[in-house]
Structures are given as C-alpha cells and as structure tokens.
Amino acid sequence: SWFAATRRPDGRSDVTLVWEAIRPSGPEVPARVAVTASTPAGNLVHRGRVEKSVDPTGRVAGQVTFAAAPGPLVVRLSAESVGGDALDTDSREWVVPDFTGPDASISTPRVFRARTARDIQTLKAAAAPVPATERAFSRIERLLIRFEVYGPGVASPTLRLLNRNGDVMSSWPVTARPDGGSDAEVALAGVPPGDYLLEVKASKDAVAATTLVAFRVTG
C-alpha cells in the first residue's frame, strides 16, 4: 500500500490510498481491499471497500481518496477474495501533511510508469490513473511525475535527479497542468543502474520546500 496527500479548500487534505497485489495472478490475488482509517484516538475518518481497477498492463491494484485533517492517521487494510474471504491484513500509520501554512509546500509526488511516449499521453488523458507503488524501474521505462505546489508567490518548481550522495546528475522540465498541478516526464534510458532520488523543489522568497522520492534503476 502507498499513500499520497493533496490540499483541499477546507483546510483538510485529500488522502489517496493505493493498494497493489505483489503477484497479479493465482488463488490469493485480492478482488478488493477493505479500508478503515481513523485517528489515534479512535475517531473514524473513512471506511469502505476498494475494488481493483481495470488496468491494461495487468496490474492488480485499486485506489480510494478520502478527506482527513492534518495529523496522524491509522489505516487498517484487509484484502478479500472474490467470494469475500479474508486473504491478508495490514495496519499502517501515516501522518497527513498540513498544506495550510503561508510558506511553500508540495503535495506527495505521484509516480506513473510507462514504456513509450504514447503511454505517457494515455496516462495524462486518463481520468484517474493509478500511481505506481513500486520504486524499482528498468532503463527502458519512462516515468510521469505529478504533484502540486501550494503557497502564494511560489516560484516555478524544479525536478532534479540526485545520486545516493545527494549530487545533482540531471534535471527535467516541469510543465503546468490545466488544473493547476505540475507534470514532469523522466526518461530512464540514460540513467545507469543504481539508487537515486528525485528532488521536487519550490521556493518562496528565501524559503524552499523540498520533497524527495527514492527509487532504483535496474539494468
């Protein structure tokens, strides 16, 4: 499972939960996942079942978005078969970010994997594409990185590739989406195998907001 957050107009955050099956076939592949989210004090935030999404690549995954106040969140997951039998359970704690401050802030970057430039365009045109939960990619893949930047007077964001020592290796252009968010396309063909960080950065005056995404490039 994987979590992301974006800002809502009412001061809360939209929390997106993505679940994905490790194996896309077999008797224990879930048809849905029951989700219960609550505060550490036990106040219910969200409860429901998340059906698997239709995915042309064969992924078995699903996502749900619900509103939550900034702060700690306890999420319990229960994978279910088509017949409703419990296959696996998990419990996660996650801190919902607060995007209401006056300084620059950045939503959780969503990473989408693709093979071709046409795949990237298909992802951009999709109403609700499911982000990747994995963070290991091959050099023949392309990545679509999506995020939002908040705060008045914030400069245009940047996206840079850092090695494991924090040294800058390259950068990619960031384009604005019609909905106010930002997109960047990352081609991995020229990136040697290894561990890296994607750095998303946005500045307001002398204060900068930075978000990092760790990932691995295989052969």
mmCIF file of C-alpha atoms in Angstrom:
data_model
loop_
_atom_site.group_PDB
_atom_site.id
_atom_site.type_symbol
_atom_site.label_atom_id
_atom_site.label_comp_id
_atom_site.label_asym_id
_atom_site.label_seq_id
_atom_site.Cartn_x
_atom_site.Cartn_y
_atom_site.Cartn_z
ATOM 1 C CA SER A 1 0.000 0.000 0.000
ATOM 2 C CA TRP A 2 1.044 3.597 -0.618
ATOM 3 C CA PHE A 3 -0.296 6.971 0.488
ATOM 4 C CA ALA A 4 -0.394 10.454 -1.044
ATOM 5 C CA ALA A 5 -1.937 13.762 0.008
ATOM 6 C CA THR A 6 -3.091 16.925 -1.749
ATOM 7 C CA ARG A 7 -4.678 20.104 -0.384
ATOM 8 C CA ARG A 8 -8.409 20.675 -0.064
ATOM 9 C CA PRO A 9 -10.085 24.122 0.042
ATOM 10 C CA ASP A 10 -11.480 23.467 3.550
ATOM 11 C CA GLY A 11 -8.074 23.080 5.221
ATOM 12 C CA ARG A 12 -8.142 19.306 5.254
ATOM 13 C CA SER A 13 -6.189 17.077 2.875
ATOM 14 C CA ASP A 14 -7.319 14.597 0.257
ATOM 15 C CA VAL A 15 -5.624 11.318 1.176
ATOM 16 C CA THR A 16 -5.209 8.809 -1.649
ATOM 17 C CA LEU A 17 -4.534 5.191 -0.735
ATOM 18 C CA VAL A 18 -3.266 2.815 -3.427
ATOM 19 C CA TRP A 19 -3.097 -0.936 -2.908
ATOM 20 C CA GLU A 20 -1.405 -3.353 -5.276
ATOM 21 C CA ALA A 21 -1.042 -7.135 -5.316
ATOM 22 C CA ILE A 22 2.535 -8.400 -5.346
ATOM 23 C CA ARG A 23 1.506 -11.233 -7.688
ATOM 24 C CA PRO A 24 -1.012 -10.438 -10.448
ATOM 25 C CA SER A 25 -2.344 -13.992 -10.707
ATOM 26 C CA GLY A 26 -3.102 -17.012 -8.539
ATOM 27 C CA PRO A 27 -5.700 -18.054 -5.944
ATOM 28 C CA GLU A 28 -4.695 -15.388 -3.418
ATOM 29 C CA VAL A 29 -4.993 -12.347 -5.690
ATOM 30 C CA PRO A 30 -7.394 -9.925 -3.988
ATOM 31 C CA ALA A 31 -10.537 -8.657 -5.686
ATOM 32 C CA ARG A 32 -10.898 -5.773 -3.253
ATOM 33 C CA VAL A 33 -9.438 -4.327 -0.071
ATOM 34 C CA ALA A 34 -11.467 -3.199 2.953
ATOM 35 C CA VAL A 35 -10.093 0.073 4.319
ATOM 36 C CA THR A 36 -10.685 1.599 7.741
ATOM 37 C CA ALA A 37 -8.964 4.898 8.569
ATOM 38 C CA SER A 38 -9.163 6.526 11.987
ATOM 39 C CA THR A 39 -7.319 8.918 14.263
ATOM 40 C CA PRO A 40 -5.071 7.521 17.025
ATOM 41 C CA ALA A 41 -7.914 8.407 19.438
ATOM 42 C CA GLY A 42 -10.249 6.084 17.514
ATOM 43 C CA ASN A 43 -12.347 8.638 15.626
ATOM 44 C CA LEU A 44 -13.455 7.146 12.309
ATOM 45 C CA VAL A 45 -12.280 9.039 9.218
ATOM 46 C CA HIS A 46 -13.148 6.623 6.416
ATOM 47 C CA ARG A 47 -14.483 3.097 5.978
ATOM 48 C CA GLY A 48 -15.176 1.282 2.718
ATOM 49 C CA ARG A 49 -14.095 -1.326 0.197
ATOM 50 C CA VAL A 50 -11.754 -0.503 -2.678
ATOM 51 C CA GLU A 51 -12.340 -2.630 -5.764
ATOM 52 C CA LYS A 52 -9.471 -3.393 -8.125
ATOM 53 C CA SER A 53 -9.205 -1.023 -11.078
ATOM 54 C CA VAL A 54 -9.188 -2.002 -14.729
ATOM 55 C CA ASP A 55 -5.551 -1.806 -15.829
ATOM 56 C CA PRO A 56 -4.382 -2.600 -19.376
ATOM 57 C CA THR A 57 -0.906 -3.547 -18.128
ATOM 58 C CA GLY A 58 -2.248 -6.392 -15.978
ATOM 59 C CA ARG A 59 -1.637 -4.753 -12.610
ATOM 60 C CA VAL A 60 -3.991 -5.783 -9.823
ATOM 61 C CA ALA A 61 -4.403 -2.524 -7.928
ATOM 62 C CA GLY A 62 -7.000 -0.060 -6.719
ATOM 63 C CA GLN A 63 -7.189 3.379 -5.162
ATOM 64 C CA VAL A 64 -9.507 5.454 -2.999
ATOM 65 C CA THR A 65 -9.423 9.115 -1.949
ATOM 66 C CA PHE A 66 -10.965 10.499 1.229
ATOM 67 C CA ALA A 67 -10.705 13.717 3.262
ATOM 68 C CA ALA A 68 -8.719 13.833 6.502
ATOM 69 C CA ALA A 69 -7.470 16.521 8.859
ATOM 70 C CA PRO A 70 -3.689 17.018 9.105
ATOM 71 C CA GLY A 71 -2.085 14.755 11.676
ATOM 72 C CA PRO A 72 -1.558 11.039 12.425
ATOM 73 C CA LEU A 73 -3.805 8.515 10.734
ATOM 74 C CA VAL A 74 -4.144 4.795 11.480
ATOM 75 C CA VAL A 75 -5.180 2.732 8.437
ATOM 76 C CA ARG A 76 -6.213 -0.918 8.584
ATOM 77 C CA LEU A 77 -6.366 -2.946 5.388
ATOM 78 C CA SER A 78 -7.960 -6.330 4.737
ATOM 79 C CA ALA A 79 -7.544 -7.967 1.332
ATOM 80 C CA GLU A 80 -10.539 -10.026 0.215
ATOM 81 C CA SER A 81 -11.130 -12.664 -2.447
ATOM 82 C CA VAL A 82 -13.981 -12.526 -4.960
ATOM 83 C CA GLY A 83 -16.078 -14.563 -2.529
ATOM 84 C CA GLY A 84 -15.333 -12.241 0.393
ATOM 85 C CA ASP A 85 -12.789 -14.423 2.194
ATOM 86 C CA ALA A 86 -10.011 -12.569 4.023
ATOM 87 C CA LEU A 87 -6.625 -13.124 2.357
ATOM 88 C CA ASP A 88 -4.336 -10.803 4.292
ATOM 89 C CA THR A 89 -4.444 -7.924 6.746
ATOM 90 C CA ASP A 90 -2.161 -4.985 7.404
ATOM 91 C CA SER A 91 -2.078 -1.884 9.591
ATOM 92 C CA ARG A 92 -0.229 1.304 8.713
ATOM 93 C CA GLU A 93 0.309 4.658 10.405
ATOM 94 C CA TRP A 94 0.733 7.734 8.253
ATOM 95 C CA VAL A 95 0.925 11.451 9.028
ATOM 96 C CA VAL A 96 -1.383 13.581 6.865
ATOM 97 C CA PRO A 97 0.554 16.710 5.822
ATOM 98 C CA ASP A 98 -0.634 20.221 6.629
ATOM 99 C CA PHE A 99 -0.736 22.392 3.493
ATOM 100 C CA THR A 100 -2.411 25.413 5.106
ATOM 101 C CA GLY A 101 0.700 27.367 6.152
ATOM 102 C CA PRO A 102 1.901 30.556 4.421
ATOM 103 C CA ASP A 103 5.159 29.033 3.204
ATOM 104 C CA ALA A 104 5.636 26.947 0.075
ATOM 105 C CA SER A 105 4.581 23.314 0.319
ATOM 106 C CA ILE A 106 4.439 20.385 -2.098
ATOM 107 C CA SER A 107 1.918 17.565 -2.344
ATOM 108 C CA THR A 108 3.037 13.950 -2.351
ATOM 109 C CA PRO A 109 4.515 13.267 -5.816
ATOM 110 C CA ARG A 110 2.695 10.531 -7.717
ATOM 111 C CA VAL A 111 4.820 8.301 -9.949
ATOM 112 C CA PHE A 112 3.353 6.608 -13.028
ATOM 113 C CA ARG A 113 5.374 4.159 -15.100
ATOM 114 C CA ALA A 114 5.217 3.857 -18.888
ATOM 115 C CA ARG A 115 7.095 2.303 -21.785
ATOM 116 C CA THR A 116 6.579 4.816 -24.567
ATOM 117 C CA ALA A 117 5.751 8.471 -25.115
ATOM 118 C CA ARG A 118 2.305 7.330 -26.227
ATOM 119 C CA ASP A 119 1.828 5.612 -22.852
ATOM 120 C CA ILE A 120 2.635 8.923 -21.160
ATOM 121 C CA GLN A 121 -0.045 10.696 -23.183
ATOM 122 C CA THR A 122 -2.546 7.961 -22.294
ATOM 123 C CA LEU A 123 -1.783 8.475 -18.602
ATOM 124 C CA LYS A 124 -2.219 12.232 -18.936
ATOM 125 C CA ALA A 125 -5.600 11.769 -20.620
ATOM 126 C CA ALA A 126 -6.884 9.222 -18.078
ATOM 127 C CA ALA A 127 -9.457 10.429 -15.556
ATOM 128 C CA ALA A 128 -7.980 8.586 -12.566
ATOM 129 C CA PRO A 129 -4.771 6.674 -13.360
ATOM 130 C CA VAL A 130 -3.429 4.513 -10.527
ATOM 131 C CA PRO A 131 0.069 5.555 -9.353
ATOM 132 C CA ALA A 132 2.867 3.016 -9.122
ATOM 133 C CA THR A 133 3.578 1.631 -5.657
ATOM 134 C CA GLU A 134 6.905 0.084 -6.669
ATOM 135 C CA ARG A 135 10.093 2.132 -6.678
ATOM 136 C CA ALA A 136 12.263 -0.065 -8.917
ATOM 137 C CA PHE A 137 12.262 0.674 -12.646
ATOM 138 C CA SER A 138 14.140 -0.560 -15.691
ATOM 139 C CA ARG A 139 16.094 1.698 -18.032
ATOM 140 C CA ILE A 140 13.610 1.104 -20.848
ATOM 141 C CA GLU A 141 10.857 2.795 -18.852
ATOM 142 C CA ARG A 142 9.631 6.370 -18.660
ATOM 143 C CA LEU A 143 8.106 7.974 -15.598
ATOM 144 C CA LEU A 144 5.383 10.578 -15.321
ATOM 145 C CA ILE A 145 5.745 12.575 -12.086
ATOM 146 C CA ARG A 146 2.694 14.543 -10.913
ATOM 147 C CA PHE A 147 2.474 16.943 -7.969
ATOM 148 C CA GLU A 148 1.032 20.256 -6.783
ATOM 149 C CA VAL A 149 2.763 23.286 -5.268
ATOM 150 C CA TYR A 150 0.965 25.466 -2.712
ATOM 151 C CA GLY A 151 1.540 28.964 -1.381
ATOM 152 C CA PRO A 152 1.164 32.486 -2.828
ATOM 153 C CA GLY A 153 4.157 33.831 -4.699
ATOM 154 C CA VAL A 154 5.882 30.468 -5.046
ATOM 155 C CA ALA A 155 8.402 30.232 -7.884
ATOM 156 C CA SER A 156 8.057 27.594 -10.586
ATOM 157 C CA PRO A 157 9.056 24.154 -9.241
ATOM 158 C CA THR A 158 12.077 22.172 -10.390
ATOM 159 C CA LEU A 159 12.742 18.437 -10.702
ATOM 160 C CA ARG A 160 16.288 17.123 -10.384
ATOM 161 C CA LEU A 161 17.918 13.690 -10.270
ATOM 162 C CA LEU A 162 20.286 13.155 -7.330
ATOM 163 C CA ASN A 163 22.603 10.234 -6.725
ATOM 164 C CA ARG A 164 22.779 8.465 -3.369
ATOM 165 C CA ASN A 165 25.325 11.069 -2.156
ATOM 166 C CA GLY A 166 22.977 13.942 -2.961
ATOM 167 C CA ASP A 167 24.929 15.156 -6.010
ATOM 168 C CA VAL A 168 22.864 16.586 -8.880
ATOM 169 C CA MET A 169 23.086 14.432 -12.003
ATOM 170 C CA SER A 170 20.449 15.956 -14.279
ATOM 171 C CA SER A 171 17.167 17.871 -14.353
ATOM 172 C CA TRP A 172 13.915 17.688 -16.287
ATOM 173 C CA PRO A 173 11.473 20.439 -17.293
ATOM 174 C CA VAL A 174 8.277 20.827 -15.292
ATOM 175 C CA THR A 175 5.075 21.788 -17.120
ATOM 176 C CA ALA A 176 1.866 23.238 -15.687
ATOM 177 C CA ARG A 177 -1.364 21.266 -15.971
ATOM 178 C CA PRO A 178 -4.733 22.918 -16.705
ATOM 179 C CA ASP A 179 -5.917 22.028 -13.177
ATOM 180 C CA GLY A 180 -3.046 23.968 -11.588
ATOM 181 C CA GLY A 181 -0.799 20.989 -10.873
ATOM 182 C CA SER A 182 2.576 20.138 -12.374
ATOM 183 C CA ASP A 183 3.870 17.313 -14.565
ATOM 184 C CA ALA A 184 7.368 16.135 -15.432
ATOM 185 C CA GLU A 185 8.459 13.321 -17.729
ATOM 186 C CA VAL A 186 11.530 11.328 -16.772
ATOM 187 C CA ALA A 187 13.256 9.078 -19.316
ATOM 188 C CA LEU A 188 15.462 6.489 -17.615
ATOM 189 C CA ALA A 189 17.372 5.324 -20.714
ATOM 190 C CA GLY A 190 20.423 7.429 -19.848
ATOM 191 C CA VAL A 191 20.438 6.683 -16.123
ATOM 192 C CA PRO A 192 22.916 3.980 -15.018
ATOM 193 C CA PRO A 193 21.652 1.234 -12.689
ATOM 194 C CA GLY A 194 21.708 2.288 -9.050
ATOM 195 C CA ASP A 195 19.839 4.071 -6.268
ATOM 196 C CA TYR A 196 18.639 7.641 -6.799
ATOM 197 C CA LEU A 197 16.451 10.443 -5.506
ATOM 198 C CA LEU A 198 14.046 12.626 -7.429
ATOM 199 C CA GLU A 199 14.067 16.079 -5.851
ATOM 200 C CA VAL A 200 10.994 18.282 -6.257
ATOM 201 C CA LYS A 201 11.726 21.820 -5.082
ATOM 202 C CA ALA A 202 9.740 25.050 -4.918
ATOM 203 C CA SER A 203 10.842 28.346 -3.353
ATOM 204 C CA LYS A 204 9.127 31.382 -1.894
ATOM 205 C CA ASP A 205 11.468 34.271 -1.126
ATOM 206 C CA ALA A 206 14.403 32.626 0.661
ATOM 207 C CA VAL A 207 12.425 29.632 1.934
ATOM 208 C CA ALA A 208 12.349 26.433 -0.144
ATOM 209 C CA ALA A 209 10.120 23.386 0.125
ATOM 210 C CA THR A 210 11.685 20.109 -0.961
ATOM 211 C CA THR A 211 10.228 16.632 -1.416
ATOM 212 C CA LEU A 212 12.298 13.549 -2.273
ATOM 213 C CA VAL A 213 11.284 10.298 -3.982
ATOM 214 C CA ALA A 214 13.734 7.419 -3.568
ATOM 215 C CA PHE A 215 13.878 4.837 -6.355
ATOM 216 C CA ARG A 216 16.131 2.275 -8.014
ATOM 217 C CA VAL A 217 17.076 1.817 -11.642
ATOM 218 C CA THR A 218 17.745 -1.769 -12.695
ATOM 219 C CA GLY A 219 19.524 -2.964 -15.827
#
